[in-house]
PDB file of C-alpha atoms in Angstrom:
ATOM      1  CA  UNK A   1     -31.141 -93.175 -39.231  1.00  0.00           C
ATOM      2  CA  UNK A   2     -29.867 -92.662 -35.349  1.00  0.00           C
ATOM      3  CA  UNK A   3     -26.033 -93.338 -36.937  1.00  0.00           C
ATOM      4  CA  UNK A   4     -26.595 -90.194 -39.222  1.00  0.00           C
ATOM      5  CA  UNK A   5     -27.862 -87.900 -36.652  1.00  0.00           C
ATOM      6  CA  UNK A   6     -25.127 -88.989 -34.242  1.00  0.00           C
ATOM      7  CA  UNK A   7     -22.851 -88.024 -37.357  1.00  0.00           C
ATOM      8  CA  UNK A   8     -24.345 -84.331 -37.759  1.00  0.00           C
ATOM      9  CA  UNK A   9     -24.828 -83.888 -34.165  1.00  0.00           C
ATOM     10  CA  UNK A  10     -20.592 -84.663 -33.780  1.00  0.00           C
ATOM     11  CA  UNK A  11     -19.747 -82.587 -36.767  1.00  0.00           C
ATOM     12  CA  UNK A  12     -22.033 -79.590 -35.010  1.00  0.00           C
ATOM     13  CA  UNK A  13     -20.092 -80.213 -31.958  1.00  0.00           C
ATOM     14  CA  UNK A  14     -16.801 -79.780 -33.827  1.00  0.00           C
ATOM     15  CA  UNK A  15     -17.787 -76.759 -35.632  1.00  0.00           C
ATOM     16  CA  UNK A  16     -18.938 -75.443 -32.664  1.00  0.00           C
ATOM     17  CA  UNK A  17     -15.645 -75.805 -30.625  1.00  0.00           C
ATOM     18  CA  UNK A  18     -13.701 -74.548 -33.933  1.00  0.00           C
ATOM     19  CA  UNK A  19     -15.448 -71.156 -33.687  1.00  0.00           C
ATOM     20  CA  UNK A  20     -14.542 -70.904 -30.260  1.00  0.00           C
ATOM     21  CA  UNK A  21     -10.863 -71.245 -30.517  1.00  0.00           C
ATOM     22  CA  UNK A  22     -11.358 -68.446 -33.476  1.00  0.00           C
ATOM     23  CA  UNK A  23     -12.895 -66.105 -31.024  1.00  0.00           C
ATOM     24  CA  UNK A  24     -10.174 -66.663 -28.382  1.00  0.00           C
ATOM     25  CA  UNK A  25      -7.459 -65.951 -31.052  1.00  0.00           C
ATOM     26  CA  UNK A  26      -9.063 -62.934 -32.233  1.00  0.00           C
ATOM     27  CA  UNK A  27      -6.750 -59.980 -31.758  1.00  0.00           C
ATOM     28  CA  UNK A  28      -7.772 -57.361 -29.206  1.00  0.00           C
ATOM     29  CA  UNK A  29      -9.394 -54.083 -30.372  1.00  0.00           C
ATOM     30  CA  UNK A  30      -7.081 -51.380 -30.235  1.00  0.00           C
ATOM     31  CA  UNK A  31      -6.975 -49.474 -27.175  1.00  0.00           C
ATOM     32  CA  UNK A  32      -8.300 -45.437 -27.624  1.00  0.00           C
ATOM     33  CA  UNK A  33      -5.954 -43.594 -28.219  1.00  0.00           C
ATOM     34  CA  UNK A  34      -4.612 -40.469 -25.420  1.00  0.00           C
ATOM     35  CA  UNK A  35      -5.527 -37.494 -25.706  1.00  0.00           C
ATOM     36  CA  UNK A  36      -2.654 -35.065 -27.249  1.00  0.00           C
ATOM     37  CA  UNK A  37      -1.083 -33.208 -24.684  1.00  0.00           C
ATOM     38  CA  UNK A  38      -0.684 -29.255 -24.126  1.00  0.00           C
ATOM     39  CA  UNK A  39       1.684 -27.185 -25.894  1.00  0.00           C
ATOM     40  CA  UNK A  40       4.707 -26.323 -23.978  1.00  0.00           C
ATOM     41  CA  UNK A  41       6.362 -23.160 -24.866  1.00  0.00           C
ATOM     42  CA  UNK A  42       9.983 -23.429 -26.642  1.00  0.00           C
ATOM     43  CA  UNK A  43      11.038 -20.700 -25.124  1.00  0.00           C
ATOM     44  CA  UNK A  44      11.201 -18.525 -22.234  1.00  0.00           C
ATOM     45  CA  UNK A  45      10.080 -15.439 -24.147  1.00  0.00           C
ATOM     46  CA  UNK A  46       7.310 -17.397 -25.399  1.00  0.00           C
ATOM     47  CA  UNK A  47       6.044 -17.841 -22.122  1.00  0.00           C
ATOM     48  CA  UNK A  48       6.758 -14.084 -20.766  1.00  0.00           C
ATOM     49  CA  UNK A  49       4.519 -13.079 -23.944  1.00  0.00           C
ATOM     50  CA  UNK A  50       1.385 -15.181 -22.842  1.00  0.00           C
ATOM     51  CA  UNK A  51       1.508 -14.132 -19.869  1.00  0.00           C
ATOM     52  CA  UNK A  52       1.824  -9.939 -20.432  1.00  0.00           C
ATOM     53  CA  UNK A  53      -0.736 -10.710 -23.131  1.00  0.00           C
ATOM     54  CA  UNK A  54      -3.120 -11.946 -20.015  1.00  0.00           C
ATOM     55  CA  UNK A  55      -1.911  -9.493 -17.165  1.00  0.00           C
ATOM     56  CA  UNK A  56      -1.472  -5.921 -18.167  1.00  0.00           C
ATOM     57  CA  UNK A  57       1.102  -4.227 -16.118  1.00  0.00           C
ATOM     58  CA  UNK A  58      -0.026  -0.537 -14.826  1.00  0.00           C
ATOM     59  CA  UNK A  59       2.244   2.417 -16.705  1.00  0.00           C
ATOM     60  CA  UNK A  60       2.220   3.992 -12.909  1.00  0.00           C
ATOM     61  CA  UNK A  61       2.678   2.730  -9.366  1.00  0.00           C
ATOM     62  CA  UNK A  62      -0.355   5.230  -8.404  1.00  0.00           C
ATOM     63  CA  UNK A  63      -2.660   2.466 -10.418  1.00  0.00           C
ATOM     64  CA  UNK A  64      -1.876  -0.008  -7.823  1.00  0.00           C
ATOM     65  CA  UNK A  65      -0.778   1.664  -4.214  1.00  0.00           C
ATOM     66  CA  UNK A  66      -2.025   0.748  -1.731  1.00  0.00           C
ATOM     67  CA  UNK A  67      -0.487   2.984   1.138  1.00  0.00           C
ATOM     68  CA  UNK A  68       1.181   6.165   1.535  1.00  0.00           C
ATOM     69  CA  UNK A  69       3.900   7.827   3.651  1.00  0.00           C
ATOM     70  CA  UNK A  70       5.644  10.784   4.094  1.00  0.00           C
ATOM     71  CA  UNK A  71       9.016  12.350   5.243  1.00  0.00           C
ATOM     72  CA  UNK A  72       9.591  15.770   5.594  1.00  0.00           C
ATOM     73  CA  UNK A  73      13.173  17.036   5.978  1.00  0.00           C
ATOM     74  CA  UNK A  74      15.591  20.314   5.230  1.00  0.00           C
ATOM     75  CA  UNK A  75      18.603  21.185   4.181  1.00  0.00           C
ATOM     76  CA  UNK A  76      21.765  22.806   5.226  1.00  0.00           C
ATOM     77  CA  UNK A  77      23.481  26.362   3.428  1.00  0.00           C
ATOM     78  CA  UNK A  78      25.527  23.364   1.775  1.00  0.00           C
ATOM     79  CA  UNK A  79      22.397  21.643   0.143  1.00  0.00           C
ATOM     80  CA  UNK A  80      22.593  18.384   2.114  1.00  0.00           C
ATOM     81  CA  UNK A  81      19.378  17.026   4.282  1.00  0.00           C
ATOM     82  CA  UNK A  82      20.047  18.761   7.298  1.00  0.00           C
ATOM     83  CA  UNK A  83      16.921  17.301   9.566  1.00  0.00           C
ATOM     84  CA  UNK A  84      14.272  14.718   9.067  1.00  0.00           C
ATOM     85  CA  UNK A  85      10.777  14.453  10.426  1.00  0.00           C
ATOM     86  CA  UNK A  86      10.275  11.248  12.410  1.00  0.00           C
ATOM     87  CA  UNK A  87       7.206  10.154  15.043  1.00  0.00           C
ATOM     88  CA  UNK A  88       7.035   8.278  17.906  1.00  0.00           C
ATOM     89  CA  UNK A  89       4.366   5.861  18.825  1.00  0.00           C
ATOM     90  CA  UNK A  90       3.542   3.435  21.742  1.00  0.00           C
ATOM     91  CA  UNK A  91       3.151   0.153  20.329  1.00  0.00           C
ATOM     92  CA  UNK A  92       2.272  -3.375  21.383  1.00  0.00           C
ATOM     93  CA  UNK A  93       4.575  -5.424  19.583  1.00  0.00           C
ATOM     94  CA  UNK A  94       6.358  -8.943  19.736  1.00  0.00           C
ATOM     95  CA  UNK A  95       9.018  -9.348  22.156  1.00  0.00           C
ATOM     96  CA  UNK A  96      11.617 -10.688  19.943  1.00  0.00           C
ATOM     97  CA  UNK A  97      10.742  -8.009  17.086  1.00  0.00           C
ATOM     98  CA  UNK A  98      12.689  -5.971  19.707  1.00  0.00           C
ATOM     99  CA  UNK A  99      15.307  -8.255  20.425  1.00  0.00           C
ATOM    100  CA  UNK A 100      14.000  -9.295  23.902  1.00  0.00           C
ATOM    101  CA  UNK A 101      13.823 -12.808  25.137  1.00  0.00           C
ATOM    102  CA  UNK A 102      10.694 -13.375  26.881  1.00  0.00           C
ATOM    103  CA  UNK A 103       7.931 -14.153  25.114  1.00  0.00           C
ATOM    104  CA  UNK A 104       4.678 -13.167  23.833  1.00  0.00           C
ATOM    105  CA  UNK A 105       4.092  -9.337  23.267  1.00  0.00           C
ATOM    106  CA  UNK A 106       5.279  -5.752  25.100  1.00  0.00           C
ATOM    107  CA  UNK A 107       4.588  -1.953  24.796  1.00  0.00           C
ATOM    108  CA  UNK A 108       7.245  -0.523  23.250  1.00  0.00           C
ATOM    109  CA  UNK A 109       7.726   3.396  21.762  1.00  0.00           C
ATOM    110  CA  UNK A 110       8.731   2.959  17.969  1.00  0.00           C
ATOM    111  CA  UNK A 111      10.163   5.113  15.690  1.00  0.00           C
ATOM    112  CA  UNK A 112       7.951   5.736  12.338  1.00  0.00           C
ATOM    113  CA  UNK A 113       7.090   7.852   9.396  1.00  0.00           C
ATOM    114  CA  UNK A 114       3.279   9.216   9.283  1.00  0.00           C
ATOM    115  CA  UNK A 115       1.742   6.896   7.170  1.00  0.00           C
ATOM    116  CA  UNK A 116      -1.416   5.413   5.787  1.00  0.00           C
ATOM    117  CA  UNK A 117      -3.505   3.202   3.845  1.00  0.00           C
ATOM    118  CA  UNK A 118      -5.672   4.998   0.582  1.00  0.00           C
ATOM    119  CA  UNK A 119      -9.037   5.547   0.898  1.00  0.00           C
ATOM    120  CA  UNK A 120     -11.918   6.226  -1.883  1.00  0.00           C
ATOM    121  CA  UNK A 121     -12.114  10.264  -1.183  1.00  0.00           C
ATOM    122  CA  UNK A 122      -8.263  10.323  -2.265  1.00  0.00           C
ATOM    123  CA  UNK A 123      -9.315   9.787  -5.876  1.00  0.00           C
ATOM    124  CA  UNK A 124      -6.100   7.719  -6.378  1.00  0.00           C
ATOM    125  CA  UNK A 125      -4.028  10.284  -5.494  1.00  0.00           C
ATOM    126  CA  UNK A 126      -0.935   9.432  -3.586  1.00  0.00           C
ATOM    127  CA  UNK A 127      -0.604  13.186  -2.217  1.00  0.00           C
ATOM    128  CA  UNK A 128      -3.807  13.013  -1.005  1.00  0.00           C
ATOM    129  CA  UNK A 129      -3.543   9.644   0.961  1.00  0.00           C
ATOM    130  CA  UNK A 130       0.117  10.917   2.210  1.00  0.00           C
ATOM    131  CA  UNK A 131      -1.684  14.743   3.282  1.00  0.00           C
ATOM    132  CA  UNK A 132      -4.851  13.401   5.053  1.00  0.00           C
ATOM    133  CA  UNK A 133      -2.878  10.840   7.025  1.00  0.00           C
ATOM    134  CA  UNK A 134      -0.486  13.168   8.410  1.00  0.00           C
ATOM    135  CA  UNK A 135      -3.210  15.387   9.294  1.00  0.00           C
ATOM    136  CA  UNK A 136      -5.070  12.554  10.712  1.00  0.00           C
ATOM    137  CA  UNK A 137      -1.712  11.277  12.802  1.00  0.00           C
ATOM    138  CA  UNK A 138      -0.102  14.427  13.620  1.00  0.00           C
ATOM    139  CA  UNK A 139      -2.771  16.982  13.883  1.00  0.00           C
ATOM    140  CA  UNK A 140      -1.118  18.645  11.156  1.00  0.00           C
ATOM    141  CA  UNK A 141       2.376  19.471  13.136  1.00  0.00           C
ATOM    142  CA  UNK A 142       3.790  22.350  12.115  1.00  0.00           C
ATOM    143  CA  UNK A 143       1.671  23.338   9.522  1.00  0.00           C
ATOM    144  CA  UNK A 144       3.562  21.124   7.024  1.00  0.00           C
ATOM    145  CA  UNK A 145       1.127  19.491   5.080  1.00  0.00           C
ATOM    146  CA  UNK A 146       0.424  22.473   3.347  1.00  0.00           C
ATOM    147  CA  UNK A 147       3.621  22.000   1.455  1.00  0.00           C
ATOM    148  CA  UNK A 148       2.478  18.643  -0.235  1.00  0.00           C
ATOM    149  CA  UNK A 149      -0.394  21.015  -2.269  1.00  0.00           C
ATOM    150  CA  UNK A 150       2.589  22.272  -4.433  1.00  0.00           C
ATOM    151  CA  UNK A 151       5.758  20.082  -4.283  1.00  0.00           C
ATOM    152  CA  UNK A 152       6.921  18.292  -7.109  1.00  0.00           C
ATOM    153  CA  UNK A 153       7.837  15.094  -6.955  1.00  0.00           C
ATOM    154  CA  UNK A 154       8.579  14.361 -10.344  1.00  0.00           C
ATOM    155  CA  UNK A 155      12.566  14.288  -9.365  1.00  0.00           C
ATOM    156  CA  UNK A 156      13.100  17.290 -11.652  1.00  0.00           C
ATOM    157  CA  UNK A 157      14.404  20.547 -10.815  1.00  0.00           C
ATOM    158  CA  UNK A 158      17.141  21.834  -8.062  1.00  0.00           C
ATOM    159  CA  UNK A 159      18.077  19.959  -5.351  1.00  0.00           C
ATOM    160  CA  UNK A 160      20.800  21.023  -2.902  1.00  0.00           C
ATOM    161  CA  UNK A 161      21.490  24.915  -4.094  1.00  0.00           C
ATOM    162  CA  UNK A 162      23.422  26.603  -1.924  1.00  0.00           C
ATOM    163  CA  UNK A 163      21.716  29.098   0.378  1.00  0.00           C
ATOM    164  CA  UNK A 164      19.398  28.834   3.451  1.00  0.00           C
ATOM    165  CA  UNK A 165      15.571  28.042   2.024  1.00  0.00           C
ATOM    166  CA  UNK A 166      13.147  29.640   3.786  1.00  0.00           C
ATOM    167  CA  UNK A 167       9.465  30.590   2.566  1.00  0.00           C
ATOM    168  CA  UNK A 168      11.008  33.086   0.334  1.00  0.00           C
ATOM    169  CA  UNK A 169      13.875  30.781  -1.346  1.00  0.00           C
ATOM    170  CA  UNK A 170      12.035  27.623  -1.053  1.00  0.00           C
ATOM    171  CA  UNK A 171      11.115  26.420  -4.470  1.00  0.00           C
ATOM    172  CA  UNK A 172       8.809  22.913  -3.783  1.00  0.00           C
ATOM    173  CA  UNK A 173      11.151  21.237  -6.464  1.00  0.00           C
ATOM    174  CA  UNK A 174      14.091  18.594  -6.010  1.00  0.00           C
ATOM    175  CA  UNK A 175      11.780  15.991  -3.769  1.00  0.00           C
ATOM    176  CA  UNK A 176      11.605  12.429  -4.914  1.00  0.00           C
ATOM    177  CA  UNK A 177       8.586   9.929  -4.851  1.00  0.00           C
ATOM    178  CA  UNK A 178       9.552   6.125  -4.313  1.00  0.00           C
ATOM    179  CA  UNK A 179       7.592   2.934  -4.737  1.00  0.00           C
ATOM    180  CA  UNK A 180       7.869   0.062  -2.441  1.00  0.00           C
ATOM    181  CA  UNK A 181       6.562  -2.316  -4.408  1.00  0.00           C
ATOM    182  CA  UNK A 182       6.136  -5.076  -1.020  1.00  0.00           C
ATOM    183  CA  UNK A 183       4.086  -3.370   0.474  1.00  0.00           C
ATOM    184  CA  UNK A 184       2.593  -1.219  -2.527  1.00  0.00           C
ATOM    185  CA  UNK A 185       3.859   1.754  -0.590  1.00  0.00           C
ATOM    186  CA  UNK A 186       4.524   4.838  -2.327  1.00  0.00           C
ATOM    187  CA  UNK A 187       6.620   7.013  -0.091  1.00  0.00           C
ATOM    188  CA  UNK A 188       6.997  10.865  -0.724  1.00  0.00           C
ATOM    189  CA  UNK A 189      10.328  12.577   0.237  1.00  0.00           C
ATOM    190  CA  UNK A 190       9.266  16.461   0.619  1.00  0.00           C
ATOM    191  CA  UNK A 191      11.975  19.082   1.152  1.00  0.00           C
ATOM    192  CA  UNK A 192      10.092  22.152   3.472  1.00  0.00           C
ATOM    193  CA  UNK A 193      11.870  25.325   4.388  1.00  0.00           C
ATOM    194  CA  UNK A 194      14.474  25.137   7.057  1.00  0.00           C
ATOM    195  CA  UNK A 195      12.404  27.671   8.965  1.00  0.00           C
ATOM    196  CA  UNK A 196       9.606  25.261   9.632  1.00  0.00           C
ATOM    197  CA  UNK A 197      11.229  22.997  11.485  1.00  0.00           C
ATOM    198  CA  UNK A 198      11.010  25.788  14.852  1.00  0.00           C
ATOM    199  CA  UNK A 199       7.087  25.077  14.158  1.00  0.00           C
ATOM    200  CA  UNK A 200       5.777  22.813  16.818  1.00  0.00           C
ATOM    201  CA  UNK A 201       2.158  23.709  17.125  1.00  0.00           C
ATOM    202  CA  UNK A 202      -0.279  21.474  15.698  1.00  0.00           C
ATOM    203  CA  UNK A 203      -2.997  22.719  13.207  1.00  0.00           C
ATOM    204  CA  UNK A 204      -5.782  20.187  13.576  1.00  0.00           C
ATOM    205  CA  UNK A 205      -7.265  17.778  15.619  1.00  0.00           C
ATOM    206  CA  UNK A 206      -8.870  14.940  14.974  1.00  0.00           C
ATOM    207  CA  UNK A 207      -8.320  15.081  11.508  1.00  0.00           C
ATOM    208  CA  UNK A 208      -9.949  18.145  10.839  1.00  0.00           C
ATOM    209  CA  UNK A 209      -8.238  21.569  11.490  1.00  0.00           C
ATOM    210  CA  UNK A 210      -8.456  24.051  14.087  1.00  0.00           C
ATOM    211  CA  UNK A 211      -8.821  26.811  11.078  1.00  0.00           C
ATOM    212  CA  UNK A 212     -12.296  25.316  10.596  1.00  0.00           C
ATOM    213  CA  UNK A 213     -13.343  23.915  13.770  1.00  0.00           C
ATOM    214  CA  UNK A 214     -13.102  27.538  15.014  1.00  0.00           C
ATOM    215  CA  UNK A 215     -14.619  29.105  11.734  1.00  0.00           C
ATOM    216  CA  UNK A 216     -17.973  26.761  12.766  1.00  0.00           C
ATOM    217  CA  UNK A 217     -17.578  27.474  16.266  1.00  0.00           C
ATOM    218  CA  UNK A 218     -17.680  31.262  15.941  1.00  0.00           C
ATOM    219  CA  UNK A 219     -20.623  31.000  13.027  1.00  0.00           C
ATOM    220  CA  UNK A 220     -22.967  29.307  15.779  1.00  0.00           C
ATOM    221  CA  UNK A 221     -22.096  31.496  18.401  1.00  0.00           C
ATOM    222  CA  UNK A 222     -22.728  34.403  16.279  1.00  0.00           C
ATOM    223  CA  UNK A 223     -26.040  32.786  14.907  1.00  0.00           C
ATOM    224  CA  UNK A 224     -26.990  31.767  18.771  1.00  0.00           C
ATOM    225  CA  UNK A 225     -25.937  35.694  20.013  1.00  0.00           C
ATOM    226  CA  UNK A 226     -28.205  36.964  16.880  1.00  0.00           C
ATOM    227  CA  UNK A 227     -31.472  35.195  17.972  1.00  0.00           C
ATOM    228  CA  UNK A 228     -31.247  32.606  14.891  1.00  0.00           C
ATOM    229  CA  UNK A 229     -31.055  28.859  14.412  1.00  0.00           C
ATOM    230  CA  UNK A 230     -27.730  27.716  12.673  1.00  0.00           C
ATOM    231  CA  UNK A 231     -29.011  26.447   9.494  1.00  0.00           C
ATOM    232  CA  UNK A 232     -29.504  22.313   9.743  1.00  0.00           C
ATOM    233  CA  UNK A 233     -27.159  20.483   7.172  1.00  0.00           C
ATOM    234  CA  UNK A 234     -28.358  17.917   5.649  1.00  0.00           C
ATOM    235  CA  UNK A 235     -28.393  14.398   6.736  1.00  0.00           C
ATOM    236  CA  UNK A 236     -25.446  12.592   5.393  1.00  0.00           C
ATOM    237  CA  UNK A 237     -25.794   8.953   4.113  1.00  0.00           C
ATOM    238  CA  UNK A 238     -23.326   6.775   6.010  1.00  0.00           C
ATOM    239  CA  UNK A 239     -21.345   4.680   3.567  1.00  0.00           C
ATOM    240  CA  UNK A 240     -20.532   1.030   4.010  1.00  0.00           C
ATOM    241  CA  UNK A 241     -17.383   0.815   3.469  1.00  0.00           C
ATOM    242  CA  UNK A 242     -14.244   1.614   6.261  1.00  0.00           C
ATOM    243  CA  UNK A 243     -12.643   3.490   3.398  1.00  0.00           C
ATOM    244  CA  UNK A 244     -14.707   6.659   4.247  1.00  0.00           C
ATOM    245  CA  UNK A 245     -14.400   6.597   8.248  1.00  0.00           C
ATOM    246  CA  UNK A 246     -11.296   8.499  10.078  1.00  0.00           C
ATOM    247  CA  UNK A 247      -9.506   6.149  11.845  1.00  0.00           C
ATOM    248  CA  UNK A 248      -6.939   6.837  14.906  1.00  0.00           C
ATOM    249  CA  UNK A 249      -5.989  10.240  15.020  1.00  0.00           C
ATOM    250  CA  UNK A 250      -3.901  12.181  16.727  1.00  0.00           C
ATOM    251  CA  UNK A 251      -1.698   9.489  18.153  1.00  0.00           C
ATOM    252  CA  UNK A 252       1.386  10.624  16.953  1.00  0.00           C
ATOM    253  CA  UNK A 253       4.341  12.010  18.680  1.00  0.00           C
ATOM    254  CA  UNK A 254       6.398  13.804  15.795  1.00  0.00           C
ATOM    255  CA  UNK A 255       9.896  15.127  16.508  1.00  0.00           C
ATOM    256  CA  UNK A 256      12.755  16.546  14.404  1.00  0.00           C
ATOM    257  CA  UNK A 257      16.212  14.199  14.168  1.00  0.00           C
ATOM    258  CA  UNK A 258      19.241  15.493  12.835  1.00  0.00           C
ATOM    259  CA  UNK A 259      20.133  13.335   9.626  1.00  0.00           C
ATOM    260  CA  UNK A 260      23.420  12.113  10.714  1.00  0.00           C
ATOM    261  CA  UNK A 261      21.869  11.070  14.383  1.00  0.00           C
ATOM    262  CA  UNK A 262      19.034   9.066  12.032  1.00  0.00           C
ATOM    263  CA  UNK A 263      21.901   7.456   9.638  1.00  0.00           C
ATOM    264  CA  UNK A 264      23.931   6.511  12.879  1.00  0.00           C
ATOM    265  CA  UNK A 265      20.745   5.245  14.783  1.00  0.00           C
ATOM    266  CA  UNK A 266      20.227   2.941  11.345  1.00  0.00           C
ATOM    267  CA  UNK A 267      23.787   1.872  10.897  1.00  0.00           C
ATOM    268  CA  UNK A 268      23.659   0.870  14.628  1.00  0.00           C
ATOM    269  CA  UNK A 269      20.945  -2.246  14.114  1.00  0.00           C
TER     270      UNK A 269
END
């Protein structure tokens, strides 16, 4: 009897070890299998497409400006641009942005175009951006923003007739609106009558003109000679945002150059 369970107890062991050597033969499961990866585009237009398809591209720079300038010039009895508008202003600026060699930053008179960034009471208008910033700049020199109400700047039209322009001959066509796309800078070149450029008083002052500073100065004088209280305006709610404060203003120097002085100045570095 102890001889047979010694038997079955050996065969249990062999059995035993047999199953073991199965398992550790056993293939491996598979392992999961990657996930599949992106599509790549075959072809450069295929990728163009997705992306326009994502990112729709404004029909007119005035969608996305961001700034505004403008340059007032004339021209000659010939037609060519006689004189150009340009302003001087006192700036703190890097040394070697001027060519010097010492370092860190100096004063230093610049030559510029009036210019500005848009604010919300433009309405996305460029005009408007380019008019209230000269005002602001310039104190309206010379009266000239009141050409940028009806200039066209479509690029259509006359543009170097013979003949002097003055305010009788001077049509408001033939100017020419450019986009700097860099800087999102829409620049307005606007032709004024060759006669304005002998104007050198300046119509406003701090960004509001003299016109109407005087018109509200003479209404409470007359309503302080006359016994009555000007009436009280109301109270008006200060926005938030920059976009409706006026910034610097009247810090501008503005000064007529003749063209080929400007072209030579340029050509000079």
């Amino acid at each position: 009897m102890g001889k047979k369970k010694d038997k079955l107890a050996k065969a249990a062991a062999t059995e035993a070890s047999k199953g073991t050597e199965q398992k550790r033969k056993a293939p491996a499961p598979p392992a999961p299998a990657a996930p599949a990866a992106p599509a790549v585009p075959t072809s450069v237009e295929a990728s163009s497409d997705a992306v326009s398809a994502q990112v729709e591209v404004p029909d007119r720079a005035e969608d996305v400006y961001s700034a505004a300038a403008v340059i007032f010039f004339t021209r000659d009895e010939a037609g060519a641009v006689s004189k150009i508008l340009v302003a001087v202003e006192e700036r703190k600026v890097k040394a070697d942005f001027v060519g010097l060699t010492q370092k860190g930053k100096v004063l230093q008179k610049m030559l510029l175009f009036p210019m500005g960034r848009r604010e919300k009471k433009d309405k996305n208008d460029t005009v408007e951006t380019a008019k209230r910033e000269y005002i602001e700049e310039t104190g309206d020199y010379g009266g000239l923003s009141r050409y940028l109400d009806f200039a066209d700047f479509s690029g259509e039209g006359a543009s170097g007739e013979e003949g002097l322009r003055d305010d009788s001959t001077w049509s408001g066509t033939g100017n020419m609106a450019v986009f700097f796309a860099p800087a999102s800078l829409i620049a307005l070149f606007c032709e004024v009558p060759a006669t304005a450029a002998a104007d050198r008083v300046r119509y406003a002052a701090e960004g509001t003109p003299t016109a109407v500073t005087a018109a509200a100065a003479a209404a409470a004088a007359a309503a302080a000679a006359s016994g009555e209280e000007p009436a009280k305006k109301k109270a008006r709610q200060t926005k938030p945002s920059p976009s409706y404060r006026v910034g610097k203003t009247d810090h501008l120097d503005p000064t007529w150059i003749e063209a080929r002085e400007l072209k030579e100045l340029l050509s000079s570095g």
